[in-house]
Coordinates of C-alpha atoms in Angstrom, one line a residue:
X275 CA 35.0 -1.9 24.9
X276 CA 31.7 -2.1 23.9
X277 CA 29.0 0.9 22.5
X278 CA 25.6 1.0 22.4
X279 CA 24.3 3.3 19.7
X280 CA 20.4 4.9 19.7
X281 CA 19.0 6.4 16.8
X282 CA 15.9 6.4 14.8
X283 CA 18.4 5.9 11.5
X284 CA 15.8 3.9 9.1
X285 CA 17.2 0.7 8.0
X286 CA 16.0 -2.3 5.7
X287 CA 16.0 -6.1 4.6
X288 CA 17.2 -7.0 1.2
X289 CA 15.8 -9.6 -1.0
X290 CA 19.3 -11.6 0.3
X291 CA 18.9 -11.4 4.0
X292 CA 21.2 -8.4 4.7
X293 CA 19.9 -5.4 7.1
X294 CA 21.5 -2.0 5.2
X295 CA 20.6 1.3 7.0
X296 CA 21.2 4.9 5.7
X297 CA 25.1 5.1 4.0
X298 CA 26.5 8.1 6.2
X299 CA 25.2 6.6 9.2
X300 CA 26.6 3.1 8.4
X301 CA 29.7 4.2 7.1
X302 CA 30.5 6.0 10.9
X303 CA 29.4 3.3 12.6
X304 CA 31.9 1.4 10.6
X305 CA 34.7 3.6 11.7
X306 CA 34.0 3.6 15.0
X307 CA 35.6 -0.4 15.4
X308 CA 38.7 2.1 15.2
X309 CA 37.5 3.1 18.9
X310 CA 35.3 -0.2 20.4
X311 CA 35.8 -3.6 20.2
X312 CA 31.8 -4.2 19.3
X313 CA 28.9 -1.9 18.8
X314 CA 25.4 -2.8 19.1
X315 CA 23.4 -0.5 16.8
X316 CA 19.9 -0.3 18.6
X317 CA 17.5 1.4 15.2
X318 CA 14.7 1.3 13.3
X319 CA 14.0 -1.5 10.6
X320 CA 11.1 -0.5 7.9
X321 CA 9.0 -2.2 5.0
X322 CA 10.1 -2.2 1.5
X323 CA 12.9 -2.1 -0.9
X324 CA 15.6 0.1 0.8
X325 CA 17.2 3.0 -1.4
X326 CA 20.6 3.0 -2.9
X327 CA 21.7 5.2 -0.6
X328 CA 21.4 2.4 2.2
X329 CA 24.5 0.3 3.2
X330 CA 25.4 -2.9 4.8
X331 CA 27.3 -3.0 7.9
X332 CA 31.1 -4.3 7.3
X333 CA 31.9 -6.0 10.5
X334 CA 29.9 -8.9 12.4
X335 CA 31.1 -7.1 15.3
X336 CA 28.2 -4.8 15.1
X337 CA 25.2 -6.0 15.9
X338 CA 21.3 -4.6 14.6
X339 CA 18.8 -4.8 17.1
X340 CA 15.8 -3.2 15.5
X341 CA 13.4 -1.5 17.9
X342 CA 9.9 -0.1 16.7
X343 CA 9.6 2.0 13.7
X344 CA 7.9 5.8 14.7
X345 CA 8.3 9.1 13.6
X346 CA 6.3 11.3 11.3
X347 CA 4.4 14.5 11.6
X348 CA 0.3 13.4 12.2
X349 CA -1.2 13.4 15.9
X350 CA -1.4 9.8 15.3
X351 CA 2.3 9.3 14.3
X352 CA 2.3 10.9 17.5
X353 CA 0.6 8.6 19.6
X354 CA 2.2 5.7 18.0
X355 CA 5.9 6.9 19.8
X356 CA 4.0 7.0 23.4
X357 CA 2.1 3.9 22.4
X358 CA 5.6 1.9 21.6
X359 CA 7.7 3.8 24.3
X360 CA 7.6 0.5 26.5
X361 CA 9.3 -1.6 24.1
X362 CA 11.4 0.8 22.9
X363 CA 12.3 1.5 27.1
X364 CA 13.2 -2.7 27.4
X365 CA 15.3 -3.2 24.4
X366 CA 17.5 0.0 25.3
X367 CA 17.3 -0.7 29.0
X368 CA 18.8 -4.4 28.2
X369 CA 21.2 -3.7 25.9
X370 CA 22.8 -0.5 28.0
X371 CA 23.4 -3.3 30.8
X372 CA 25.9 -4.6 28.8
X373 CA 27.6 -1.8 27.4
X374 CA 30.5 -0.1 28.0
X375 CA 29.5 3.7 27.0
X376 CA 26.4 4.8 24.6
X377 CA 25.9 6.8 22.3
X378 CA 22.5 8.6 21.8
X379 CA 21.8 10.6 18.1
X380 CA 19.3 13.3 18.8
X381 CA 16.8 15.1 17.7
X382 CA 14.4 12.5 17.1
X383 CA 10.9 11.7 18.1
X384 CA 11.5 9.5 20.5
X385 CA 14.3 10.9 21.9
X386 CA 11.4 13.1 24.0
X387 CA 12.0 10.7 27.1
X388 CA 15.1 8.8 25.9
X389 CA 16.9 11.8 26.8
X390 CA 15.1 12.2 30.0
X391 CA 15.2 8.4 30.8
X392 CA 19.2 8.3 29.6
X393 CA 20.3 11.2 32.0
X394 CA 17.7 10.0 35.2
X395 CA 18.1 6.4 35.2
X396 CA 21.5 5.5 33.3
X397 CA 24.8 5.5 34.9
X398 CA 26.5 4.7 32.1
X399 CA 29.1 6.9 30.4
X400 CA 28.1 8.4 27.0
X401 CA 27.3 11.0 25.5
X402 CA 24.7 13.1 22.8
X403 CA 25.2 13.4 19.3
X404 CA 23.0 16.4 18.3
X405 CA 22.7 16.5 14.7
X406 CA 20.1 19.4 13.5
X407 CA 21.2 22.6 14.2
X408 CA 21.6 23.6 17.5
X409 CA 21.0 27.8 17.1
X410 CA 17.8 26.9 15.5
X411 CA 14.9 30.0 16.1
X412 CA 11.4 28.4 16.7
X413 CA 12.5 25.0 16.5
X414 CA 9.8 22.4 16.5
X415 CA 8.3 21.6 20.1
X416 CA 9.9 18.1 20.3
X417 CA 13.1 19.5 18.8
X418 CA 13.5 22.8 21.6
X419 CA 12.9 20.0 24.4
X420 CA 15.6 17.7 23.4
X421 CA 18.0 20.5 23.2
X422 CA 17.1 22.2 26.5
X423 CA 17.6 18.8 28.1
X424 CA 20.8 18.3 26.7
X425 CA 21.9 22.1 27.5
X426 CA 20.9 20.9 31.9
X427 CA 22.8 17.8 32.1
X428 CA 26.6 17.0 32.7
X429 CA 27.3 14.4 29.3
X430 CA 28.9 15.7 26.5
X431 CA 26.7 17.1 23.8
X432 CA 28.5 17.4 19.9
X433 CA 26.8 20.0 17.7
X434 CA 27.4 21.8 14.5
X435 CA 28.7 24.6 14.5
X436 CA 30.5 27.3 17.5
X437 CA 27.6 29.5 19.4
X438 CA 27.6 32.4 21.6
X439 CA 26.1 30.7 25.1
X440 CA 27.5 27.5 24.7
X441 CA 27.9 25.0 27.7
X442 CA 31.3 24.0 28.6
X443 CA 29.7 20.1 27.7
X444 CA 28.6 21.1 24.3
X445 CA 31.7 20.5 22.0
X446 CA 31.5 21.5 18.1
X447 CA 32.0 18.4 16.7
X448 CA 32.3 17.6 12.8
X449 CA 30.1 15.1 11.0
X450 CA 32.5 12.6 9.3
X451 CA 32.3 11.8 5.7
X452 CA 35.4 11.2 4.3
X453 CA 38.2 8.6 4.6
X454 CA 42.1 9.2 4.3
X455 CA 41.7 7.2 0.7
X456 CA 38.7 10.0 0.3
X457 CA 41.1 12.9 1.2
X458 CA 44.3 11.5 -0.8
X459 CA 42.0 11.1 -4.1
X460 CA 40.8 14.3 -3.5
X461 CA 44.1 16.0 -3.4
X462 CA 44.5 14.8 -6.7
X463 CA 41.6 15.5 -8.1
X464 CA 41.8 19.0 -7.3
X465 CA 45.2 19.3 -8.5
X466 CA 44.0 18.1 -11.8
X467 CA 40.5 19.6 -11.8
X468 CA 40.3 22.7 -14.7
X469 CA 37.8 24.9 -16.4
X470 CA 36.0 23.2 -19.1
X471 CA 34.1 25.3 -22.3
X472 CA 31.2 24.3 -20.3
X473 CA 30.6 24.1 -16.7
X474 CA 28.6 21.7 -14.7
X475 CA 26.9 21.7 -11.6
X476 CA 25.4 19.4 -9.1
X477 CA 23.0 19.3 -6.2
X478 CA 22.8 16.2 -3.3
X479 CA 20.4 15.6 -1.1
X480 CA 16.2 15.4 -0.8
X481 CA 15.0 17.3 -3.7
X482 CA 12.6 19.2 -1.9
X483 CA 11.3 23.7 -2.1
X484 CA 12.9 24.4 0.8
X485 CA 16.6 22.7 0.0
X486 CA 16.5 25.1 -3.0
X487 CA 15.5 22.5 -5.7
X488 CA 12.6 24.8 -7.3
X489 CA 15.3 28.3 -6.7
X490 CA 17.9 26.5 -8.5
X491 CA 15.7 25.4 -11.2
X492 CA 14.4 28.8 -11.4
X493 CA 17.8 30.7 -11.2
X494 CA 18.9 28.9 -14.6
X495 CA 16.1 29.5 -16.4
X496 CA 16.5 33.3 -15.8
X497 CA 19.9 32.9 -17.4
X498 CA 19.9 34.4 -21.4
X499 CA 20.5 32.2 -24.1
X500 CA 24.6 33.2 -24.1
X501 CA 24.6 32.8 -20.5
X502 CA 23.1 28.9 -21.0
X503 CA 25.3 28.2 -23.6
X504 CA 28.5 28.3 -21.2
X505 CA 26.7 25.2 -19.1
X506 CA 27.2 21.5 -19.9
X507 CA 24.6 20.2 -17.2
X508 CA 23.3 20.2 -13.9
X509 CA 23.1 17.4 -12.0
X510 CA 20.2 16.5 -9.2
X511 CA 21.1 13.7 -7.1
X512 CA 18.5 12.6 -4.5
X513 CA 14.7 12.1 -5.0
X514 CA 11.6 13.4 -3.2
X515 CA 7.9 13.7 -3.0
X516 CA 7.8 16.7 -5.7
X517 CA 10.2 15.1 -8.1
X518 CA 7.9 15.5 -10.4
X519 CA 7.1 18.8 -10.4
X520 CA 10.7 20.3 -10.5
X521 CA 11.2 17.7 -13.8
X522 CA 8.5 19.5 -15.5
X523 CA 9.3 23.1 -15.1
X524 CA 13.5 22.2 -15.5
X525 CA 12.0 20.4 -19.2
X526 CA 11.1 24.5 -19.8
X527 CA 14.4 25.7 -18.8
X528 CA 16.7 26.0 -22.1
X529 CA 19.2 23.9 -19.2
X530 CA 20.2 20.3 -19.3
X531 CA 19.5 19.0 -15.8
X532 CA 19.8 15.2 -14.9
X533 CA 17.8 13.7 -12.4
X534 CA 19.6 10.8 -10.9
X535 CA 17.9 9.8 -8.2
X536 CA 19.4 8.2 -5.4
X537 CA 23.0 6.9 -6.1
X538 CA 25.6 4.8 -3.8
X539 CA 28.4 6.8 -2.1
X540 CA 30.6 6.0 -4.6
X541 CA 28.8 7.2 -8.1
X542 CA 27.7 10.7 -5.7
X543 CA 31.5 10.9 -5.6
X544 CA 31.9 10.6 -9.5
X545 CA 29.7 13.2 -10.0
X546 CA 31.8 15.6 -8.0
X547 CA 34.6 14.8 -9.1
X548 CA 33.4 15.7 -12.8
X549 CA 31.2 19.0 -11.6
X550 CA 33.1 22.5 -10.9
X551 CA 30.2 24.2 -8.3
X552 CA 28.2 22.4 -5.9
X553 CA 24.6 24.1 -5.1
X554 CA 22.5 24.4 -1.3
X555 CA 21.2 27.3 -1.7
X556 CA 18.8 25.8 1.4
X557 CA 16.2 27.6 3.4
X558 CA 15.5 24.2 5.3
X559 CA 17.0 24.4 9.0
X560 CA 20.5 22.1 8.5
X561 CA 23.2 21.4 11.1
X562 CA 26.2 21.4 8.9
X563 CA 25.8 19.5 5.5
X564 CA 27.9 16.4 5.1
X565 CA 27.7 17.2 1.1
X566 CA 29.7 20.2 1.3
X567 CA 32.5 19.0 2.6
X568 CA 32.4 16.2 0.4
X569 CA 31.9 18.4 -2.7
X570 CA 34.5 20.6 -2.3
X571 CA 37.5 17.3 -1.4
X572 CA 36.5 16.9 -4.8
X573 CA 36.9 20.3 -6.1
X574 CA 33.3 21.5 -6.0
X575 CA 32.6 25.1 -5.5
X576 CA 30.2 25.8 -2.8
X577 CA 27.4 27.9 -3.5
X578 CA 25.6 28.1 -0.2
X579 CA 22.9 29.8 1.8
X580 CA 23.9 31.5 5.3
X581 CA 22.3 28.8 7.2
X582 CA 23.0 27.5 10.8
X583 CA 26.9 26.7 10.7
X584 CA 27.7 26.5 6.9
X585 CA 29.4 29.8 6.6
X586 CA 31.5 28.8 9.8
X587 CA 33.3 26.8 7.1
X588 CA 32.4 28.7 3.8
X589 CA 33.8 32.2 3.5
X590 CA 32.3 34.2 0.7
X591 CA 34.7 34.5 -2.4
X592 CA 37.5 32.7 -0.4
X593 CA 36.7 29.0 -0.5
X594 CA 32.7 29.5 -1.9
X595 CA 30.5 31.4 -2.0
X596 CA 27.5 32.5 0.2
X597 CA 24.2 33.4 -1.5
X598 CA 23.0 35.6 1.2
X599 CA 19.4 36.4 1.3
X600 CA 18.2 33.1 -0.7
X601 CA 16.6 34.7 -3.4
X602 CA 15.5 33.4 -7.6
X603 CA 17.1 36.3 -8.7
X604 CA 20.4 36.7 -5.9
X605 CA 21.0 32.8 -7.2
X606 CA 20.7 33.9 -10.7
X607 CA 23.5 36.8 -10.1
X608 CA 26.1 34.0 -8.4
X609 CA 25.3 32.1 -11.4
X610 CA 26.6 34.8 -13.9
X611 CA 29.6 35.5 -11.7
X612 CA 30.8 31.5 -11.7
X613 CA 30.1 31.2 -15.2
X614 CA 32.3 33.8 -16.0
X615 CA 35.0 33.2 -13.4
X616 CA 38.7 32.9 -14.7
X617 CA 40.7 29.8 -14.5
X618 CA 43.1 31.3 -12.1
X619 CA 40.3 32.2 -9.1
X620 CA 39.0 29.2 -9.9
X621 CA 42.1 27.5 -8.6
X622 CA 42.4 29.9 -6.1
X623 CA 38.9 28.7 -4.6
X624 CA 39.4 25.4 -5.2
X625 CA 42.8 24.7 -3.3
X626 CA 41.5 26.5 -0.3
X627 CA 40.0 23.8 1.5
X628 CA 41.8 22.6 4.0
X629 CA 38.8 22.5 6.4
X630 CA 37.7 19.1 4.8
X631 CA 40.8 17.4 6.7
X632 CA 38.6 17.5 10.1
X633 CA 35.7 15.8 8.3
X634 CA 37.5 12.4 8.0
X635 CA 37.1 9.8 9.9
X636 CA 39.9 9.6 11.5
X637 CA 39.8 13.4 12.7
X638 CA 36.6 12.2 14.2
X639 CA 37.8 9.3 15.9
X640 CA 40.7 10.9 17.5
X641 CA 37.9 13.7 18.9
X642 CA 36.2 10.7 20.3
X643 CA 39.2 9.6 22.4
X644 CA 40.7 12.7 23.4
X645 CA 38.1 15.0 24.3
X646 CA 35.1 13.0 25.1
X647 CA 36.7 10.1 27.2

């Protein structure tokens, strides 16, 4: 069996030869030989030194077929999709003719007329991968269109998240991020995980206003000089535009932070396993954050905005907690109630996450064979 895979997922050379494209999108496509025989990974291949976040494939059974590079948010990044839509339109075309099923990752620029063009003129069995989150209010243009497509058609469509209204077709689907190796050291981590003196903390992702970099920043400083005292550090992994910025006012702070940058899968891991809270306190519209579920397999303690579906999976003092509205000085109060937790809820909160099991892999796999074919 034999899947084509369409997505704008940004991917690069190295110095050596070797296209990697973004880790959690690699890393799937790697588990998916567990379903198909080969995969043909039709993407997008960009300029430049690629970021450590970006992974080589593991098998020469899936292949990279690059197709044009678009996206962005100017009238003229715009333009350049419709300009490139014809090439785009052949390479997909071709490759579909030899595939058994496809699998399209939406919402994406060009998935404007992809989606139409998929469901008019493709016979072939597949199905949608929406992403972003699918109860999103005043969603972009591009964004609303994809998803009323994909809410009139037949193929199955896997979202974030369970809705009131949703078609039959759409199927809550988790994101994989974790292997059964992933699960099994995190089993053990959390069963040897305990309350330092000092607690630390840790953020993942684009370090950006609206994920919460700035609140978080913020939040901490508002903290008195006894309350500061009871924190080791606070870790920011990811980088962004304003990187900058947030380095300058967290230098003010009276609060350690550290500013990683972007690390592989494997040192993001090492940072949970040695941080007690995890923090997305995140305005920004998400589906359901991988980085959750990772955190807390490693016995992070969510601390979480009410956004789209993450409090279908974090329940307020029972696994996490739910910073509900996303405010400096709501943050701040969360903050003094962690910091003073006692060792016995902190076990409590920490053994009680069960729901990472159906973000593994193999969970996901199994959902792929059983209720989609």
């Amino acid at each position: 069996m034999k899947l084509a895979i369409i997505s704008h997922t940004e991917h690069y050379l190295t110095e050596d030869g070797v296209i990697v494209g973004w880790g959690p999108t690699v890393n799937e496509i790697n588990h998916l030989l567990e379903v198909y025989d080969e995969i043909t990974h039709l993407a997008m291949l960009y300029k430049g030194d690629p970021p450590q976040s970006a992974h080589p494939y593991k098998s020469d059974k899936i292949t990279f077929v690059p197709i044009p590079a678009v996206g962005g948010k100017s009238f003229l990044s715009k333009l350049n999709i419709i300009w490139n839509a014809p090439q785009t339109l052949m390479l997909i075309s071709k490759h579909l003719k030899t595939a058994n099923n496809f699998q399209f990752r939406a919402p994406t620029g060009i998935g404007v007329y992809l989606i139409p063009y998929l469901i008019l003129f493709s016979k072939k069995k597949g199905w949608f991968k929406y992403a972003g989150n699918w109860n999103q209010k005043n969603a972009p243009i591009g964004y609303g269109l994809q998803r009323w497509f994909l809410k009139h058609q037949k193929r199955t469509v896997t979202i974030n998240g369970s809705w009131e209204g949703q078609p039959k077709h759409c199927l809550t689907f988790e994101n994989p991020c974790l292997t059964a190796q992933d699960l099994s050291e995190g089993e053990f981590v959390v069963s040897n995980k305990r309350l330092n003196l000092k607690l630390s903390f840790c953020f993942v992702g684009r370090l950006e206003r609206e994920k919460g970099v700035e609140r978080i920043i913020k939040a901490f400083s508002a903290l008195t000089i006894e309350e500061k005292e009871k924190i080791d550090q606070v870790y920011f992994v990811g980088d962004g535009n304003e990187a900058d910025y947030f380095k300058d006012i967290a230098a003010q702070s009276g609060i350690r932070f550290n500013f990683k940058g972007y690390l592989s899968r494997n040192s993001v891991f090492d940072i949970y396993k040695r941080s007690h809270f995890f923090l997305l306190p995140s305005l920004a519209s998400e589906g359901f954050p991988k980085v959750i579920a990772e955190a807390m397999n490693f016995g992070c303690v969510p601390i979480v905005s009410n956004v789209s579906a993450i409090t279908q999976y974090v329940t307020d003092g029972i696994n996490g907690y739910v910073v509900d509205p996303v405010t400096i000085e709501n943050l701040s109060n969360h903050l003094r109630l962690v910091i003073s937790i006692k060792k016995e809820a902190y076990r409590e909160l920490i053994s009680s996450n069960n729901m990472v099991q159906k973000f593994s892999y193999g969970y996901y796999n199994h959902r792929i064979k059983n209720d989609i074919f």
